[in-house]
mmCIF file of C-alpha atoms in Angstrom:
data_model
loop_
_atom_site.group_PDB
_atom_site.id
_atom_site.type_symbol
_atom_site.label_atom_id
_atom_site.label_comp_id
_atom_site.label_asym_id
_atom_site.label_seq_id
_atom_site.Cartn_x
_atom_site.Cartn_y
_atom_site.Cartn_z
ATOM 1 C CA MET A 1 -12.040 133.915 77.641
ATOM 2 C CA THR A 2 -12.603 131.988 80.879
ATOM 3 C CA SER A 3 -11.375 133.096 84.298
ATOM 4 C CA GLU A 4 -8.256 131.538 85.775
ATOM 5 C CA ASP A 5 -10.333 129.610 88.321
ATOM 6 C CA THR A 6 -12.761 128.059 85.839
ATOM 7 C CA PRO A 7 -11.972 124.476 84.762
ATOM 8 C CA LEU A 8 -11.449 124.357 81.016
ATOM 9 C CA ARG A 9 -13.210 122.065 78.581
ATOM 10 C CA ALA A 10 -11.105 120.864 75.688
ATOM 11 C CA ALA A 11 -11.669 118.901 72.509
ATOM 12 C CA VAL A 12 -9.064 117.132 70.405
ATOM 13 C CA LEU A 13 -9.721 116.281 66.765
ATOM 14 C CA GLY A 14 -7.591 113.244 65.976
ATOM 15 C CA SER A 15 -7.140 109.995 67.891
ATOM 16 C CA GLY A 16 -3.664 109.123 66.643
ATOM 17 C CA SER A 17 -0.552 109.113 68.809
ATOM 18 C CA TRP A 18 -0.103 112.894 69.022
ATOM 19 C CA GLY A 19 -3.789 113.722 69.398
ATOM 20 C CA THR A 20 -4.254 111.141 72.150
ATOM 21 C CA THR A 21 -1.049 112.216 73.875
ATOM 22 C CA PHE A 22 -2.050 115.864 73.839
ATOM 23 C CA ALA A 23 -5.460 114.901 75.218
ATOM 24 C CA ALA A 24 -3.628 113.290 78.141
ATOM 25 C CA VAL A 25 -1.517 116.442 78.578
ATOM 26 C CA LEU A 26 -4.655 118.585 78.697
ATOM 27 C CA ALA A 27 -6.290 116.251 81.220
ATOM 28 C CA ASP A 28 -3.195 116.206 83.434
ATOM 29 C CA ALA A 29 -3.330 120.016 83.343
ATOM 30 C CA GLY A 30 -6.881 119.921 84.727
ATOM 31 C CA CYS A 31 -9.052 120.024 81.601
ATOM 32 C CA GLN A 32 -12.021 117.810 80.827
ATOM 33 C CA VAL A 33 -11.157 116.433 77.386
ATOM 34 C CA THR A 34 -13.151 114.827 74.583
ATOM 35 C CA VAL A 35 -11.235 113.175 71.738
ATOM 36 C CA TRP A 36 -12.803 112.761 68.321
ATOM 37 C CA GLY A 37 -11.661 110.018 65.955
ATOM 38 C CA ARG A 38 -12.901 108.129 62.907
ATOM 39 C CA ASP A 39 -11.936 104.621 64.033
ATOM 40 C CA ALA A 40 -14.742 103.139 66.121
ATOM 41 C CA ALA A 41 -12.554 100.589 67.918
ATOM 42 C CA THR A 42 -10.008 103.232 68.950
ATOM 43 C CA VAL A 43 -12.670 105.669 70.126
ATOM 44 C CA GLN A 44 -14.460 102.968 72.103
ATOM 45 C CA GLU A 45 -11.237 101.851 73.759
ATOM 46 C CA ILE A 46 -10.351 105.408 74.794
ATOM 47 C CA ALA A 47 -13.839 106.042 76.179
ATOM 48 C CA ARG A 48 -14.330 102.742 77.970
ATOM 49 C CA GLU A 49 -10.857 101.586 78.937
ATOM 50 C CA GLY A 50 -8.718 104.736 79.016
ATOM 51 C CA ARG A 51 -6.284 103.287 76.502
ATOM 52 C CA ASN A 52 -5.259 103.630 72.866
ATOM 53 C CA THR A 53 -3.281 100.457 72.300
ATOM 54 C CA ARG A 54 -3.065 100.978 68.543
ATOM 55 C CA TYR A 55 -1.019 104.162 68.858
ATOM 56 C CA LEU A 56 0.140 104.269 72.503
ATOM 57 C CA PRO A 57 0.532 100.691 73.710
ATOM 58 C CA GLY A 58 1.125 100.361 77.433
ATOM 59 C CA ILE A 59 -0.064 103.895 78.251
ATOM 60 C CA GLU A 60 -2.885 104.552 80.729
ATOM 61 C CA LEU A 61 -4.813 107.722 79.891
ATOM 62 C CA PRO A 62 -5.972 110.118 82.629
ATOM 63 C CA ALA A 63 -9.542 109.831 83.888
ATOM 64 C CA GLY A 64 -10.364 113.236 82.386
ATOM 65 C CA VAL A 65 -10.185 111.887 78.814
ATOM 66 C CA THR A 66 -13.185 110.509 76.951
ATOM 67 C CA ALA A 67 -13.881 110.019 73.239
ATOM 68 C CA THR A 68 -16.623 110.185 70.613
ATOM 69 C CA LEU A 69 -17.217 109.446 66.933
ATOM 70 C CA ASP A 70 -19.292 112.640 66.634
ATOM 71 C CA ALA A 71 -17.061 115.650 65.891
ATOM 72 C CA ARG A 72 -19.834 118.150 66.550
ATOM 73 C CA GLU A 73 -20.423 116.591 69.957
ATOM 74 C CA ALA A 74 -16.716 116.841 70.713
ATOM 75 C CA VAL A 75 -16.414 120.565 69.969
ATOM 76 C CA ALA A 76 -19.663 121.594 71.699
ATOM 77 C CA GLY A 77 -18.836 123.847 74.655
ATOM 78 C CA ALA A 78 -15.069 123.550 74.203
ATOM 79 C CA ASP A 79 -12.903 126.391 75.470
ATOM 80 C CA VAL A 80 -9.890 124.967 73.645
ATOM 81 C CA LEU A 81 -10.018 122.929 70.441
ATOM 82 C CA ALA A 82 -6.814 121.105 69.459
ATOM 83 C CA VAL A 83 -6.467 119.879 65.876
ATOM 84 C CA ALA A 84 -4.233 116.833 65.383
ATOM 85 C CA VAL A 85 -5.342 115.413 62.044
ATOM 86 C CA PRO A 86 -3.028 114.843 59.041
ATOM 87 C CA SER A 87 -2.265 118.275 57.620
ATOM 88 C CA GLN A 88 -3.479 117.523 54.105
ATOM 89 C CA ARG A 89 -6.877 116.421 55.468
ATOM 90 C CA ALA A 90 -7.389 119.339 57.833
ATOM 91 C CA ARG A 91 -9.651 121.392 55.600
ATOM 92 C CA ASP A 92 -12.006 118.453 54.966
ATOM 93 C CA VAL A 93 -12.288 117.766 58.705
ATOM 94 C CA LEU A 94 -12.687 121.370 59.840
ATOM 95 C CA ALA A 95 -14.921 123.010 57.240
ATOM 96 C CA PRO A 96 -18.064 121.039 58.210
ATOM 97 C CA LEU A 97 -17.569 122.160 61.837
ATOM 98 C CA ALA A 98 -17.470 125.904 61.166
ATOM 99 C CA ASP A 99 -20.977 126.449 62.519
ATOM 100 C CA ALA A 100 -20.467 124.105 65.483
ATOM 101 C CA VAL A 101 -17.407 125.673 67.113
ATOM 102 C CA PRO A 102 -18.504 128.042 69.920
ATOM 103 C CA ALA A 103 -17.748 131.742 69.481
ATOM 104 C CA HIS A 104 -15.453 131.808 72.527
ATOM 105 C CA THR A 105 -13.349 128.761 71.541
ATOM 106 C CA VAL A 106 -9.658 129.142 70.757
ATOM 107 C CA VAL A 107 -8.172 126.640 68.345
ATOM 108 C CA VAL A 108 -4.647 125.258 68.585
ATOM 109 C CA SER A 109 -3.028 123.538 65.620
ATOM 110 C CA LEU A 110 -0.843 120.554 66.482
ATOM 111 C CA MET A 111 -0.243 119.888 62.777
ATOM 112 C CA LYS A 112 3.133 120.177 61.044
ATOM 113 C CA GLY A 113 2.845 120.938 57.360
ATOM 114 C CA VAL A 114 2.081 123.268 54.477
ATOM 115 C CA GLU A 115 -1.074 122.615 52.463
ATOM 116 C CA LEU A 116 -0.593 121.318 48.944
ATOM 117 C CA ASP A 117 -2.035 123.485 46.154
ATOM 118 C CA THR A 118 -2.502 126.560 48.390
ATOM 119 C CA ASP A 119 0.937 126.717 50.129
ATOM 120 C CA GLN A 120 -0.940 127.813 53.252
ATOM 121 C CA ARG A 121 0.391 127.179 56.721
ATOM 122 C CA MET A 122 -1.856 125.133 58.998
ATOM 123 C CA SER A 123 -2.940 128.121 61.114
ATOM 124 C CA GLU A 124 -4.170 129.771 57.913
ATOM 125 C CA VAL A 125 -6.047 126.616 56.933
ATOM 126 C CA VAL A 126 -7.629 126.444 60.407
ATOM 127 C CA ALA A 127 -8.786 130.071 60.404
ATOM 128 C CA GLN A 128 -10.127 129.873 56.865
ATOM 129 C CA SER A 129 -11.857 126.500 57.276
ATOM 130 C CA LEU A 130 -13.550 127.399 60.562
ATOM 131 C CA ARG A 131 -14.225 130.993 59.448
ATOM 132 C CA ILE A 132 -12.651 132.487 62.562
ATOM 133 C CA ASP A 133 -10.246 135.360 63.112
ATOM 134 C CA ALA A 134 -6.534 134.561 63.257
ATOM 135 C CA SER A 135 -6.456 135.964 66.801
ATOM 136 C CA ARG A 136 -8.385 132.874 67.962
ATOM 137 C CA VAL A 137 -5.778 130.489 66.513
ATOM 138 C CA ALA A 138 -2.558 129.251 68.109
ATOM 139 C CA VAL A 139 0.081 126.781 66.976
ATOM 140 C CA LEU A 140 2.023 124.445 69.239
ATOM 141 C CA SER A 141 5.457 123.124 68.302
ATOM 142 C CA GLY A 142 8.651 121.978 69.971
ATOM 143 C CA PRO A 143 10.703 118.873 70.813
ATOM 144 C CA ASN A 144 7.491 116.943 71.448
ATOM 145 C CA LEU A 145 7.788 113.271 70.512
ATOM 146 C CA ALA A 146 4.434 111.787 71.437
ATOM 147 C CA ARG A 147 5.513 108.575 73.131
ATOM 148 C CA GLU A 148 7.964 110.292 75.485
ATOM 149 C CA ILE A 149 5.311 112.813 76.507
ATOM 150 C CA ALA A 150 2.753 110.026 76.969
ATOM 151 C CA GLN A 151 5.253 108.501 79.419
ATOM 152 C CA ARG A 152 5.307 111.906 81.172
ATOM 153 C CA GLN A 153 8.950 112.572 80.420
ATOM 154 C CA PRO A 154 9.714 116.290 80.912
ATOM 155 C CA THR A 155 9.693 118.538 77.858
ATOM 156 C CA ALA A 156 8.940 122.092 76.808
ATOM 157 C CA THR A 157 6.998 123.500 73.880
ATOM 158 C CA VAL A 158 6.125 126.786 72.213
ATOM 159 C CA VAL A 159 2.593 128.165 71.890
ATOM 160 C CA ALA A 160 2.474 130.868 69.241
ATOM 161 C CA SER A 161 -0.405 133.203 68.422
ATOM 162 C CA THR A 162 -0.912 136.730 67.165
ATOM 163 C CA SER A 163 -3.033 137.190 70.316
ATOM 164 C CA ASP A 164 -1.248 137.052 73.656
ATOM 165 C CA ALA A 165 -4.548 136.172 75.378
ATOM 166 C CA THR A 166 -5.051 133.181 73.075
ATOM 167 C CA ALA A 167 -1.485 131.973 73.601
ATOM 168 C CA ARG A 168 -1.807 132.305 77.376
ATOM 169 C CA LEU A 169 -5.108 130.406 77.455
ATOM 170 C CA VAL A 170 -3.637 127.508 75.467
ATOM 171 C CA ALA A 171 -0.528 127.538 77.680
ATOM 172 C CA ARG A 172 -2.729 127.429 80.775
ATOM 173 C CA ALA A 173 -4.707 124.527 79.311
ATOM 174 C CA CYS A 174 -1.644 122.321 78.796
ATOM 175 C CA ALA A 175 0.867 123.349 81.492
ATOM 176 C CA SER A 176 1.754 120.558 83.917
ATOM 177 C CA SER A 177 4.621 119.208 85.970
ATOM 178 C CA TYR A 178 6.151 117.572 82.887
ATOM 179 C CA PHE A 179 4.917 119.798 80.026
ATOM 180 C CA ARG A 180 6.191 123.392 80.015
ATOM 181 C CA PRO A 181 4.735 125.786 77.419
ATOM 182 C CA TYR A 182 6.415 129.053 76.430
ATOM 183 C CA THR A 183 4.451 131.678 74.505
ATOM 184 C CA ASN A 184 5.706 133.396 71.346
ATOM 185 C CA PRO A 185 4.045 135.891 68.950
ATOM 186 C CA ASP A 186 5.974 134.525 65.934
ATOM 187 C CA VAL A 187 3.350 132.248 64.390
ATOM 188 C CA VAL A 188 5.076 132.146 61.003
ATOM 189 C CA GLY A 189 8.457 131.111 62.383
ATOM 190 C CA VAL A 190 7.141 128.515 64.835
ATOM 191 C CA GLU A 191 4.888 126.983 62.217
ATOM 192 C CA LEU A 192 7.539 126.794 59.488
ATOM 193 C CA CYS A 193 9.990 125.181 61.908
ATOM 194 C CA GLY A 194 7.432 122.460 62.593
ATOM 195 C CA ALA A 195 6.744 121.856 58.913
ATOM 196 C CA VAL A 196 10.251 121.876 57.474
ATOM 197 C CA LYS A 197 11.959 119.913 60.254
ATOM 198 C CA ASN A 198 10.028 116.839 59.081
ATOM 199 C CA VAL A 199 11.607 117.170 55.648
ATOM 200 C CA ILE A 200 15.075 117.485 57.161
ATOM 201 C CA ALA A 201 14.394 114.427 59.329
ATOM 202 C CA LEU A 202 13.605 112.453 56.177
ATOM 203 C CA ALA A 203 16.999 113.458 54.749
ATOM 204 C CA VAL A 204 18.749 112.407 57.968
ATOM 205 C CA GLY A 205 16.897 109.095 58.003
ATOM 206 C CA ILE A 206 17.746 108.389 54.357
ATOM 207 C CA SER A 207 21.428 109.083 54.979
ATOM 208 C CA GLN A 208 21.458 106.823 58.029
ATOM 209 C CA GLY A 209 19.644 104.118 56.092
ATOM 210 C CA ARG A 210 22.501 104.347 53.610
ATOM 211 C CA GLY A 211 24.953 103.663 56.441
ATOM 212 C CA MET A 212 26.208 107.203 56.989
ATOM 213 C CA GLY A 213 27.148 108.318 60.469
ATOM 214 C CA PHE A 214 27.026 111.233 62.867
ATOM 215 C CA ASN A 215 29.119 113.617 60.796
ATOM 216 C CA THR A 216 26.564 113.417 58.019
ATOM 217 C CA MET A 217 23.685 113.703 60.475
ATOM 218 C CA ALA A 218 25.157 116.823 62.069
ATOM 219 C CA THR A 219 25.822 118.343 58.655
ATOM 220 C CA VAL A 220 22.270 117.776 57.435
ATOM 221 C CA ILE A 221 20.710 119.029 60.695
ATOM 222 C CA THR A 222 22.830 122.171 60.773
ATOM 223 C CA ARG A 223 22.384 123.044 57.104
ATOM 224 C CA GLY A 224 18.730 122.095 57.429
ATOM 225 C CA LEU A 225 18.306 124.761 60.087
ATOM 226 C CA VAL A 226 19.815 127.230 57.613
ATOM 227 C CA GLU A 227 17.119 126.274 55.083
ATOM 228 C CA ILE A 228 14.336 126.664 57.643
ATOM 229 C CA THR A 229 15.719 130.048 58.684
ATOM 230 C CA ARG A 230 16.009 131.273 55.094
ATOM 231 C CA LEU A 231 12.410 130.422 54.338
ATOM 232 C CA GLY A 232 11.139 131.853 57.603
ATOM 233 C CA LEU A 233 12.948 135.159 57.205
ATOM 234 C CA ALA A 234 11.634 135.473 53.647
ATOM 235 C CA LEU A 235 8.122 135.238 55.135
ATOM 236 C CA GLY A 236 8.797 137.764 57.891
ATOM 237 C CA ALA A 237 9.544 135.438 60.804
ATOM 238 C CA ASP A 238 11.631 136.433 63.835
ATOM 239 C CA ALA A 239 15.246 135.261 63.606
ATOM 240 C CA ASP A 240 15.253 134.461 67.346
ATOM 241 C CA THR A 241 12.710 131.666 66.847
ATOM 242 C CA PHE A 242 15.025 129.375 64.876
ATOM 243 C CA PRO A 243 17.680 128.560 67.511
ATOM 244 C CA GLY A 244 14.926 127.997 70.100
ATOM 245 C CA LEU A 245 12.639 125.135 71.099
ATOM 246 C CA ALA A 246 10.469 125.251 67.975
ATOM 247 C CA GLY A 247 13.514 125.451 65.714
ATOM 248 C CA MET A 248 16.698 123.678 66.732
ATOM 249 C CA GLY A 249 14.991 121.908 69.637
ATOM 250 C CA ASP A 250 12.325 120.226 67.524
ATOM 251 C CA LEU A 251 14.760 119.626 64.672
ATOM 252 C CA MET A 252 17.190 117.739 66.923
ATOM 253 C CA ALA A 253 14.475 115.568 68.471
ATOM 254 C CA THR A 254 12.852 114.701 65.152
ATOM 255 C CA CYS A 255 16.096 113.984 63.330
ATOM 256 C CA ALA A 256 17.689 111.884 66.058
ATOM 257 C CA SER A 257 14.886 109.839 67.581
ATOM 258 C CA PRO A 258 13.833 106.384 66.345
ATOM 259 C CA ASP A 259 10.324 107.374 67.544
ATOM 260 C CA SER A 260 10.135 110.010 64.800
ATOM 261 C CA ARG A 261 8.044 108.698 61.918
ATOM 262 C CA ASN A 262 9.767 110.967 59.421
ATOM 263 C CA HIS A 263 13.208 109.759 60.501
ATOM 264 C CA THR A 264 12.009 106.149 60.474
ATOM 265 C CA LEU A 265 10.482 106.414 57.022
ATOM 266 C CA GLY A 266 13.679 107.986 55.741
ATOM 267 C CA VAL A 267 15.705 105.061 57.095
ATOM 268 C CA HIS A 268 13.439 102.625 55.233
ATOM 269 C CA ILE A 269 13.927 104.594 52.016
ATOM 270 C CA GLY A 270 17.680 104.642 52.544
ATOM 271 C CA ARG A 271 17.676 100.863 52.918
ATOM 272 C CA GLY A 272 16.029 100.431 49.549
ATOM 273 C CA MET A 273 12.277 100.372 50.161
ATOM 274 C CA SER A 274 9.912 102.094 47.775
ATOM 275 C CA LEU A 275 7.913 105.003 49.172
ATOM 276 C CA ASP A 276 4.764 102.883 49.399
ATOM 277 C CA GLU A 277 6.645 100.107 51.203
ATOM 278 C CA ALA A 278 8.231 102.613 53.597
ATOM 279 C CA ILE A 279 4.863 104.175 54.456
ATOM 280 C CA VAL A 280 3.452 100.758 55.355
ATOM 281 C CA ALA A 281 6.549 99.808 57.361
ATOM 282 C CA THR A 282 6.465 103.099 59.283
ATOM 283 C CA GLY A 283 2.891 102.448 60.338
ATOM 284 C CA GLY A 284 1.659 106.020 60.601
ATOM 285 C CA THR A 285 1.569 109.448 59.022
ATOM 286 C CA ALA A 286 4.978 110.928 58.184
ATOM 287 C CA GLU A 287 3.967 114.503 57.395
ATOM 288 C CA GLY A 288 7.220 115.349 55.632
ATOM 289 C CA VAL A 289 6.403 113.067 52.687
ATOM 290 C CA LYS A 290 3.632 115.294 51.364
ATOM 291 C CA SER A 291 4.817 118.521 52.951
ATOM 292 C CA SER A 292 8.184 118.292 51.200
ATOM 293 C CA ARG A 293 6.535 119.201 47.907
ATOM 294 C CA SER A 294 4.474 122.050 49.318
ATOM 295 C CA VAL A 295 7.457 123.442 51.253
ATOM 296 C CA LEU A 296 9.595 123.356 48.109
ATOM 297 C CA ALA A 297 6.832 125.006 46.066
ATOM 298 C CA LEU A 298 6.559 127.777 48.667
ATOM 299 C CA ALA A 299 10.327 128.275 48.701
ATOM 300 C CA THR A 300 10.509 128.354 44.905
ATOM 301 C CA SER A 301 7.761 130.974 44.731
ATOM 302 C CA LEU A 302 9.842 133.159 47.065
ATOM 303 C CA GLY A 303 13.172 132.501 45.368
ATOM 304 C CA VAL A 304 14.564 130.752 48.473
ATOM 305 C CA ASP A 305 17.251 128.094 47.895
ATOM 306 C CA MET A 306 16.519 124.858 49.803
ATOM 307 C CA PRO A 307 18.858 122.133 48.477
ATOM 308 C CA ILE A 308 18.113 119.520 51.164
ATOM 309 C CA THR A 309 14.372 119.899 50.689
ATOM 310 C CA SER A 310 14.828 119.724 46.920
ATOM 311 C CA ALA A 311 16.887 116.541 47.218
ATOM 312 C CA VAL A 312 14.241 114.881 49.416
ATOM 313 C CA VAL A 313 11.518 115.769 46.902
ATOM 314 C CA GLN A 314 13.581 114.291 44.075
ATOM 315 C CA VAL A 315 14.148 111.021 45.967
ATOM 316 C CA LEU A 316 10.575 110.604 47.189
ATOM 317 C CA HIS A 317 8.586 111.957 44.276
ATOM 318 C CA GLU A 318 10.800 112.205 41.195
ATOM 319 C CA ASP A 319 12.542 108.813 41.128
ATOM 320 C CA LEU A 320 16.033 110.062 41.962
ATOM 321 C CA PRO A 321 18.043 106.963 42.980
ATOM 322 C CA VAL A 322 18.593 107.139 46.706
ATOM 323 C CA GLU A 323 22.343 106.578 46.341
ATOM 324 C CA HIS A 324 22.563 109.963 44.616
ATOM 325 C CA LEU A 325 21.249 111.880 47.619
ATOM 326 C CA ALA A 326 24.590 112.505 49.352
ATOM 327 C CA GLY A 327 26.215 113.794 46.202
ATOM 328 C CA LEU A 328 23.300 116.091 45.554
ATOM 329 C CA LEU A 329 23.544 117.548 49.057
ATOM 330 C CA LEU A 330 27.282 118.174 48.937
ATOM 331 C CA ALA A 331 27.812 119.145 45.299
ATOM 332 C CA ARG A 332 27.023 122.775 46.031
ATOM 333 C CA PRO A 333 28.986 125.863 44.987
ATOM 334 C CA HIS A 334 31.708 126.768 47.496
ATOM 335 C CA LYS A 335 30.676 129.746 49.645
ATOM 336 C CA ALA A 336 30.883 131.194 53.129
ATOM 337 C CA GLU A 337 29.026 129.211 55.806
ATOM 338 C CA GLY A 338 26.591 131.942 56.757
ATOM 339 C CA VAL A 339 25.293 132.444 53.215
#
């Protein structure tokens, strides 16, 4: 670990909206940051002009941000490595870099998902792919819509790691006047909140696309938090995580904001688009589309009931007519609220 007085070097894998935004956060916190991306035009624009007009139009990036097409160059010498690639592609991106990541580097996952086929959380994928100990991995999650943060609107987040030193280093790397990190040892709970809230946001978006109002939205959000909590507790998470920033905080932001891709895609589905049409219209990765299946598979393997998640999977992947969604959500056995 570096001393408190030593400027940190950071790398960000992923030049989309969240990766570029987090690079700006790191730079505003005093880090020298290198962004890696696959798209040559985007990388060149970040490096030469301090902009990413494809994903963050109108935003000027801090001077401390540069970019490269060479992932090994990006991670060389990094104290902090942030991973902001689509969750289902993470293993393919990270595995070739296992021998390039310095031994002192801590890795923070910005990804929100559960891997298909393995049901692994993203921190597990990171540790396994890079062949590093879990104590060197952190996850970051909270009410963190990229565009608002890129505009330097105040927000808070949660940095979770099994190692307090790792969590504190990541928090130090990203703390600024507008970005407030809190540390938390509950990696499982923080990570599951980030993954499942995208699925709930899809359900909210679908219902709003069908013309339903705030009562329905509040119902889906509240019962969605119950689903997230059930799954988290079954995996040993801390109950206190779920009403906090990574739980209810992130869930509210993602379900209510038109800047949320998962909410937006859900609205398109609710208005009658096919999944392929909705993905194109949304214009970016909506992690909940693929994660919905892996989250449901994980829940099923644990015997955890997740009716909202199940309904989203049926609409997106099993050809359930979208007009049947509301009935499926509400046609549940009568029981006490806390059950």
